[in-house]
């Protein structure tokens, strides 16, 4: 059967700065998924999109064309409203772990389809797999049942949602086109809209440890995604949050689960608690639930109960001890001073090199590996005080992890003041 369009015409139109027609967008996304448009043609088109952009209607059309290549889930039969959260990824970003059970304890169902870590940012599924027995793969029926019974599910996204995105993302990864804002926005939102959540809160990270290094880029990405969600009937808001410094005091799988449990028990580092509560309040508001303060649900233990039930429903044992690494190396302050900076990218890279992350899809990760911080920016330290502990099962990994940290940790003379950005920088909502 002959095709209604020609890939070269579509590439030329975008190369020359034009807009693609609805018919061109629908065809090129579908034809690429079917293998009719070749990888080299889609690479050229992705680069033309990166260089020349897309308007709001084009991005929406592209997103829906990607959704139509796969299945859509439907949570409308549940007895409670649904809300999901998506983070664009950062170092020490374990927020999904306490957030999902916390929001469930407030009466909103949370369907969290999560991924694995690649590069210097960790993946939620890798973190949860450090809980003994826990399994990431659920069928759609199991997911629905758990959402009804427990109110929160964190599981692997099946291959049925937006398969066009899977193929296109892999291509962008090797053609220098990951950073195109229309393509990032449509990639994330196609999966979230297909997942069927009623409300969505986006945590768009800004800083050295994030995809988006500047506030302007992060704001544009946030706006594009909020518009896409809103235009598709999903109540969507975004917070721009600081990823110049790692979140909390840990980066690494089991280390981050331990810190999340501390938050659920009413303790934990103040920045992790602040962001968990800020996102929870946004999710409740977006789902239309009022009169519940998530801070009360942390205090009264109901968020912890939901966490335990969420793990148990997926075979996990919440009482099993978390794995720890075999070897530890402590980095100490050489002199008295004030810790003025702690670069998120360096810490993420160090955790990755210690074995917490993978270089290629499918590699195993070490559950106990990672970096534990003993002082955050602003803290006064004395010579000899521990600054951070590095954990791994393989001691020959310490050297390269320490190299990653060399430029990341700065101790200034006493009296110096660190230049600290607020954790939540801005809120972006529909006009
Ligand atoms: N996450 C996604 O799912 N897609 C992107 O393009 C970037 C981050």
Coordinates of C-alpha atoms and ligand atoms in Angstrom, one line a residue:
X1 CA 0.0 0.0 0.0
X2 CA 1.4 3.4 -0.9
X3 CA 2.0 5.9 2.0
X4 CA 0.1 9.3 2.0
X5 CA 3.3 11.3 2.8
X6 CA 7.0 11.3 2.1
X7 CA 9.5 11.4 5.0
X8 CA 11.8 13.7 3.1
X9 CA 9.1 16.3 2.5
X10 CA 8.3 16.3 6.3
X11 CA 12.0 16.7 7.1
X12 CA 12.4 19.5 4.6
X13 CA 9.4 21.4 6.0
X14 CA 10.8 21.4 9.6
X15 CA 14.4 22.0 8.4
X16 CA 13.2 25.2 6.7
X17 CA 11.5 26.4 9.8
X18 CA 7.9 25.6 8.8
X19 CA 5.2 23.9 10.9
X20 CA 4.1 20.4 10.3
X21 CA 0.4 19.8 9.4
X22 CA -1.7 17.5 11.6
X23 CA -1.7 14.9 8.8
X24 CA 2.1 15.0 8.5
X25 CA 2.6 14.6 12.3
X26 CA 0.1 11.8 12.6
X27 CA 1.7 10.0 9.7
X28 CA 5.3 10.4 10.6
X29 CA 4.9 9.2 14.2
X30 CA 2.9 6.2 13.1
X31 CA 5.1 5.4 10.1
X32 CA 8.2 5.5 12.2
X33 CA 6.7 3.1 14.8
X34 CA 5.8 0.8 11.9
X35 CA 9.3 0.9 10.5
X36 CA 8.3 2.7 7.3
X37 CA 10.2 5.9 8.2
X38 CA 13.8 4.9 8.8
X39 CA 15.9 5.7 11.9
X40 CA 18.1 8.1 9.8
X41 CA 15.1 10.0 8.6
X42 CA 13.6 10.3 12.1
X43 CA 17.1 11.4 13.4
X44 CA 17.1 14.2 10.8
X45 CA 13.6 15.2 11.8
X46 CA 14.4 15.2 15.5
X47 CA 17.4 17.4 14.9
X48 CA 15.3 19.8 12.8
X49 CA 12.8 19.9 15.7
X50 CA 15.6 20.6 18.2
X51 CA 16.9 23.5 16.1
X52 CA 13.6 25.0 14.9
X53 CA 11.1 24.0 17.6
X54 CA 7.4 23.3 17.4
X55 CA 4.4 25.4 18.3
X56 CA 1.8 24.5 21.0
X57 CA -0.6 22.8 18.6
X58 CA 2.2 20.8 16.9
X59 CA 3.5 19.5 20.2
X60 CA 0.0 18.5 21.3
X61 CA -0.6 16.7 18.0
X62 CA 2.7 14.9 18.2
X63 CA 2.0 13.8 21.8
X64 CA -1.4 12.4 20.9
X65 CA 0.1 10.6 17.8
X66 CA 2.5 8.9 20.2
X67 CA -0.3 8.0 22.6
X68 CA -2.2 6.4 19.7
X69 CA 0.6 4.0 19.0
X70 CA -0.1 2.1 22.3
X71 CA -2.7 1.3 24.9
X72 CA -4.4 3.7 27.3
X73 CA -5.2 2.8 30.9
X74 CA -8.4 3.8 32.6
X75 CA -8.7 4.5 36.4
X76 CA -12.2 6.1 36.2
X77 CA -13.7 3.0 37.9
X78 CA -11.8 3.6 41.1
X79 CA -13.6 4.9 44.2
X80 CA -11.1 7.8 44.7
X81 CA -9.5 10.4 42.5
X82 CA -6.1 9.7 41.0
X83 CA -2.9 11.9 41.0
X84 CA 0.6 11.2 39.9
X85 CA 3.9 12.9 40.1
X86 CA 6.7 13.0 37.7
X87 CA 10.2 14.3 38.4
X88 CA 12.6 15.1 35.5
X89 CA 15.3 13.4 37.6
X90 CA 18.0 14.4 40.0
X91 CA 20.5 13.3 42.5
X92 CA 19.2 11.9 45.8
X93 CA 15.7 12.3 44.5
X94 CA 13.9 9.7 46.5
X95 CA 10.7 11.8 46.9
X96 CA 8.4 9.3 45.1
X97 CA 9.0 6.7 47.9
X98 CA 7.5 8.7 50.8
X99 CA 5.2 10.7 48.6
X100 CA 3.1 7.9 47.0
X101 CA 2.0 6.3 50.3
X102 CA 1.6 9.7 51.9
X103 CA -0.8 10.9 49.3
X104 CA -2.6 7.5 49.4
X105 CA -3.0 8.0 53.2
X106 CA -4.8 11.3 52.4
X107 CA -7.4 9.6 50.2
X108 CA -6.0 10.0 46.6
X109 CA -4.9 7.0 44.6
X110 CA -1.4 7.2 43.2
X111 CA -0.5 5.2 40.1
X112 CA 3.3 5.7 39.7
X113 CA 4.8 4.1 36.6
X114 CA 8.5 4.5 37.3
X115 CA 11.8 3.8 35.6
X116 CA 15.3 2.7 36.3
X117 CA 18.4 4.9 36.6
X118 CA 20.7 5.5 33.7
X119 CA 23.8 7.7 34.1
X120 CA 24.2 9.8 37.2
X121 CA 20.5 10.0 38.3
X122 CA 19.0 7.1 40.2
X123 CA 15.8 5.2 39.3
X124 CA 12.9 4.6 41.7
X125 CA 12.6 0.9 40.7
X126 CA 16.3 0.2 41.5
X127 CA 15.8 1.8 44.9
X128 CA 12.7 -0.3 45.8
X129 CA 14.4 -3.5 44.6
X130 CA 16.7 -3.2 47.6
X131 CA 13.6 -4.1 49.7
X132 CA 13.7 -7.9 50.1
X133 CA 11.1 -9.7 47.9
X134 CA 9.7 -6.5 46.2
X135 CA 8.8 -6.9 42.5
X136 CA 8.5 -4.1 40.0
X137 CA 6.5 -5.9 37.3
X138 CA 2.7 -5.9 37.7
X139 CA -0.1 -6.6 35.2
X140 CA -2.6 -3.9 34.6
X141 CA -5.2 -5.9 36.6
X142 CA -2.8 -6.2 39.6
X143 CA -2.1 -2.5 39.4
X144 CA -5.8 -1.7 39.5
X145 CA -6.5 -4.0 42.4
X146 CA -3.6 -2.5 44.4
X147 CA -4.8 1.0 43.7
X148 CA -8.2 0.0 45.0
X149 CA -6.9 -1.8 48.1
X150 CA -3.9 0.2 49.1
X151 CA -4.2 3.4 47.1
X152 CA -0.6 3.5 45.9
X153 CA 1.4 1.5 43.3
X154 CA 4.9 2.1 42.2
X155 CA 5.7 -0.3 39.4
X156 CA 7.5 -0.6 36.0
X157 CA 5.8 1.0 33.0
X158 CA 4.7 -1.9 30.7
X159 CA 5.8 -1.8 27.1
X160 CA 2.2 -1.1 25.9
X161 CA 2.2 2.6 26.7
X162 CA 3.4 4.9 23.9
X163 CA 5.7 2.4 22.1
X164 CA 6.6 5.2 19.7
X165 CA 8.3 7.0 22.6
X166 CA 10.4 4.0 23.5
X167 CA 11.8 3.8 19.9
X168 CA 12.2 7.6 19.6
X169 CA 13.9 8.0 23.0
X170 CA 16.5 5.4 22.2
X171 CA 17.2 7.2 18.9
X172 CA 17.4 10.6 20.5
X173 CA 19.9 9.2 23.0
X174 CA 22.4 8.4 20.3
X175 CA 21.8 11.4 18.0
X176 CA 22.3 14.4 20.3
X177 CA 18.6 15.2 20.3
X178 CA 17.5 14.4 23.8
X179 CA 17.5 18.1 24.8
X180 CA 14.8 19.3 22.4
X181 CA 12.1 20.7 24.7
X182 CA 9.1 19.7 22.4
X183 CA 10.5 16.1 22.3
X184 CA 11.1 15.9 26.1
X185 CA 7.7 17.3 26.9
X186 CA 5.8 15.0 24.4
X187 CA 7.9 12.0 25.6
X188 CA 7.0 12.5 29.3
X189 CA 3.4 13.6 28.7
X190 CA 2.5 10.9 26.2
X191 CA 3.2 8.3 28.9
X192 CA 1.4 10.2 31.7
X193 CA -1.7 10.9 29.6
X194 CA -1.8 7.3 28.3
X195 CA -1.4 6.1 31.9
X196 CA -4.8 7.7 32.7
X197 CA -4.1 9.8 35.8
X198 CA -6.7 12.5 36.6
X199 CA -4.1 14.9 38.0
X200 CA -0.4 15.4 37.5
X201 CA 2.2 17.3 39.4
X202 CA 5.6 17.8 37.7
X203 CA 8.8 18.4 39.6
X204 CA 11.0 20.1 37.1
X205 CA 14.6 20.1 38.4
X206 CA 17.0 22.9 37.7
X207 CA 20.8 22.9 38.3
X208 CA 24.0 20.9 37.8
X209 CA 22.4 17.6 38.8
X210 CA 19.4 18.0 36.4
X211 CA 18.6 17.8 32.7
X212 CA 17.8 21.5 32.6
X213 CA 20.7 23.6 33.7
X214 CA 19.0 27.0 33.6
X215 CA 15.8 28.3 35.1
X216 CA 14.7 29.7 31.7
X217 CA 14.9 26.2 30.1
X218 CA 13.2 24.6 33.0
X219 CA 10.4 27.1 32.9
X220 CA 9.8 26.6 29.2
X221 CA 9.8 22.8 29.7
X222 CA 7.4 23.1 32.7
X223 CA 5.0 25.5 30.7
X224 CA 5.0 23.2 27.7
X225 CA 4.1 20.1 29.8
X226 CA 1.5 22.0 31.8
X227 CA -0.2 23.2 28.6
X228 CA -0.1 19.6 27.2
X229 CA -1.6 18.1 30.3
X230 CA -4.3 20.8 30.6
X231 CA -5.2 20.6 26.9
X232 CA -5.7 16.8 27.3
X233 CA -8.0 17.1 30.3
X234 CA -5.4 16.2 33.0
X235 CA -5.2 18.9 35.8
X236 CA -1.4 19.6 35.6
X237 CA 0.8 21.9 37.7
X238 CA 4.6 22.1 37.9
X239 CA 7.1 23.1 40.5
X240 CA 10.6 24.2 39.5
X241 CA 12.9 22.9 42.2
X242 CA 16.6 23.2 43.0
X243 CA 18.9 20.5 41.9
X244 CA 22.2 22.3 42.4
X245 CA 22.7 20.3 45.6
X246 CA 21.6 16.7 46.2
X247 CA 18.3 16.2 47.9
X248 CA 18.7 14.9 51.4
X249 CA 21.8 13.2 52.8
X250 CA 21.9 10.1 50.6
X251 CA 22.4 9.1 47.0
X252 CA 22.2 5.3 46.3
X253 CA 19.5 2.7 46.3
X254 CA 19.1 1.2 49.8
X255 CA 20.6 4.4 51.4
X256 CA 17.7 6.3 49.9
X257 CA 15.1 3.8 51.0
X258 CA 16.4 4.1 54.6
X259 CA 16.1 7.9 54.4
X260 CA 12.6 7.7 52.9
X261 CA 11.5 5.5 55.8
X262 CA 12.9 8.1 58.2
X263 CA 10.6 10.7 56.6
X264 CA 7.6 8.3 56.9
X265 CA 8.5 7.8 60.5
X266 CA 8.2 11.6 61.1
X267 CA 12.0 12.5 60.9
X268 CA 14.4 12.7 57.9
X269 CA 16.3 15.6 56.4
X270 CA 14.3 18.9 56.3
X271 CA 14.7 19.4 52.5
X272 CA 13.2 15.9 51.7
X273 CA 10.3 16.6 54.1
X274 CA 9.7 20.0 52.7
X275 CA 9.6 18.8 49.1
X276 CA 7.5 15.7 49.9
X277 CA 4.9 17.9 51.7
X278 CA 4.9 20.6 48.9
X279 CA 4.3 18.0 46.2
X280 CA 1.7 16.2 48.3
X281 CA -0.3 19.4 48.8
X282 CA -0.2 20.1 45.1
X283 CA -1.3 16.6 44.3
X284 CA -4.2 16.8 46.7
X285 CA -5.3 20.2 45.4
X286 CA -5.0 19.0 41.8
X287 CA -7.2 16.0 42.6
X288 CA -9.8 18.2 44.3
X289 CA -9.2 16.9 47.9
X290 CA -9.4 19.6 50.5
X291 CA -9.3 19.7 54.3
X292 CA -6.5 17.1 54.7
X293 CA -3.0 18.2 55.8
X294 CA -0.4 15.6 54.7
X295 CA 1.9 16.7 57.6
X296 CA -0.7 15.2 60.0
X297 CA -0.6 11.9 58.0
X298 CA 3.2 11.7 58.5
X299 CA 2.8 12.5 62.2
X300 CA -0.1 10.0 62.9
X301 CA 1.7 7.0 61.2
X302 CA -0.9 6.5 58.5
X303 CA 1.6 7.3 55.7
X304 CA 3.9 4.6 57.2
X305 CA 1.0 2.1 57.3
X306 CA 0.4 2.8 53.6
X307 CA 4.1 2.3 52.8
X308 CA 4.1 -1.1 54.5
X309 CA 1.0 -2.2 52.7
X310 CA 2.3 -0.9 49.4
X311 CA 5.5 -3.0 49.7
X312 CA 3.7 -6.1 51.0
X313 CA 1.2 -6.0 48.1
X314 CA 4.2 -6.3 45.7
X315 CA 5.9 -9.1 47.7
X316 CA 8.2 -6.8 49.7
X317 CA 9.1 -7.3 53.4
X318 CA 9.1 -3.9 55.1
X319 CA 10.8 -5.4 58.2
X320 CA 13.7 -7.0 56.4
X321 CA 17.1 -5.3 57.1
X322 CA 18.2 -3.2 54.1
X323 CA 21.4 -4.3 52.3
X324 CA 24.6 -2.5 53.2
X325 CA 27.8 -2.3 51.1
X326 CA 30.8 -4.3 52.2
X327 CA 33.3 -1.4 52.1
X328 CA 33.2 2.2 53.3
X329 CA 35.6 5.1 52.8
X330 CA 35.2 8.2 54.9
X331 CA 36.1 11.6 53.5
X332 CA 37.2 14.1 56.2
X333 CA 37.5 17.9 56.3
X334 CA 41.2 18.9 56.1
X335 CA 40.7 22.1 58.1
X336 CA 38.0 24.1 60.0
X337 CA 35.5 26.0 57.8
X338 CA 32.0 26.2 56.3
X339 CA 30.8 23.9 53.6
X340 CA 29.8 26.4 50.9
X341 CA 29.0 24.1 48.0
X342 CA 28.2 20.5 47.2
X343 CA 27.7 19.9 43.6
X344 CA 24.8 17.5 42.8
X345 CA 26.3 16.3 39.5
X346 CA 29.6 15.3 41.3
X347 CA 27.7 13.4 44.0
X348 CA 25.5 11.6 41.5
X349 CA 28.5 10.7 39.4
X350 CA 30.4 9.4 42.5
X351 CA 27.3 7.3 43.6
X352 CA 27.1 5.9 40.0
X353 CA 30.8 5.0 39.9
X354 CA 30.5 3.3 43.3
X355 CA 28.0 0.9 41.7
X356 CA 24.6 2.5 42.6
X357 CA 23.9 3.1 38.9
X358 CA 24.4 1.4 35.5
X359 CA 26.3 2.4 32.4
X360 CA 24.1 0.3 30.1
X361 CA 20.5 -0.7 30.2
X362 CA 20.1 -4.1 31.8
X363 CA 23.2 -4.1 34.0
X364 CA 22.8 -5.0 37.7
X365 CA 23.2 -2.3 40.3
X366 CA 24.6 -2.7 43.9
X367 CA 21.9 -2.2 46.4
X368 CA 24.2 -0.9 49.2
X369 CA 26.4 1.4 47.1
X370 CA 26.3 5.2 47.2
X371 CA 27.2 8.4 49.0
X372 CA 26.1 9.4 52.5
X373 CA 26.6 13.1 53.3
X374 CA 27.4 14.2 56.8
X375 CA 27.3 17.9 56.2
X376 CA 25.2 20.0 53.7
X377 CA 26.0 23.5 52.5
X378 CA 26.0 26.0 55.3
X379 CA 27.3 23.5 57.9
X380 CA 30.3 24.5 60.0
X381 CA 33.0 21.7 60.1
X382 CA 36.1 21.1 62.1
X383 CA 39.3 19.7 60.6
X384 CA 39.0 15.9 60.8
X385 CA 35.2 15.8 60.9
X386 CA 33.6 13.3 58.5
X387 CA 32.2 15.1 55.4
X388 CA 30.8 12.0 53.6
X389 CA 31.0 8.3 53.5
X390 CA 31.4 6.3 50.3
X391 CA 29.9 2.8 50.2
X392 CA 30.6 0.0 47.7
X393 CA 31.1 -3.8 47.5
X394 CA 34.2 -3.3 45.3
X395 CA 36.9 -1.1 46.9
X396 CA 38.7 -0.5 43.5
X397 CA 35.7 1.8 42.7
X398 CA 36.7 4.3 45.4
X399 CA 39.4 6.1 43.4
X400 CA 37.2 7.1 40.5
X401 CA 34.4 8.1 42.8
X402 CA 36.7 10.4 44.8
X403 CA 37.9 12.0 41.5
X404 CA 34.2 12.8 40.7
X405 CA 33.9 14.5 44.1
X406 CA 37.2 16.5 43.9
X407 CA 35.6 19.6 42.2
X408 CA 32.3 19.2 44.0
X409 CA 33.0 19.9 47.6
X410 CA 34.2 23.3 48.7
X411 CA 35.0 24.3 52.3
X412 CA 35.5 28.0 52.8
X413 CA 37.0 29.9 55.8
X414 CA 34.7 30.3 58.8
X415 CA 32.3 33.2 58.5
X416 CA 31.7 32.6 54.7
X417 CA 28.1 32.3 53.7
X418 CA 26.9 29.8 51.1
X419 CA 24.8 31.2 48.2
X420 CA 21.7 29.0 48.7
X421 CA 18.8 28.9 46.3
X422 CA 15.3 28.1 47.7
X423 CA 14.3 24.5 47.3
X424 CA 11.0 25.4 45.5
X425 CA 11.9 28.1 43.0
X426 CA 8.6 28.7 41.2
X427 CA 5.2 27.2 40.6
X428 CA 3.8 26.9 37.0
X429 CA 0.1 26.4 36.5
X430 CA -2.3 26.8 33.5
X431 CA -3.2 30.4 32.6
Ligands
LIG1 N1 12.2 11.5 30.5 C1 11.4 11.0 29.5 O1 10.6 10.1 29.7 N2 11.6 11.5 28.2 C2 12.5 12.4 27.9 O2 12.6 12.8 26.8 C3 13.3 12.9 28.9 C4 13.1 12.4 30.2

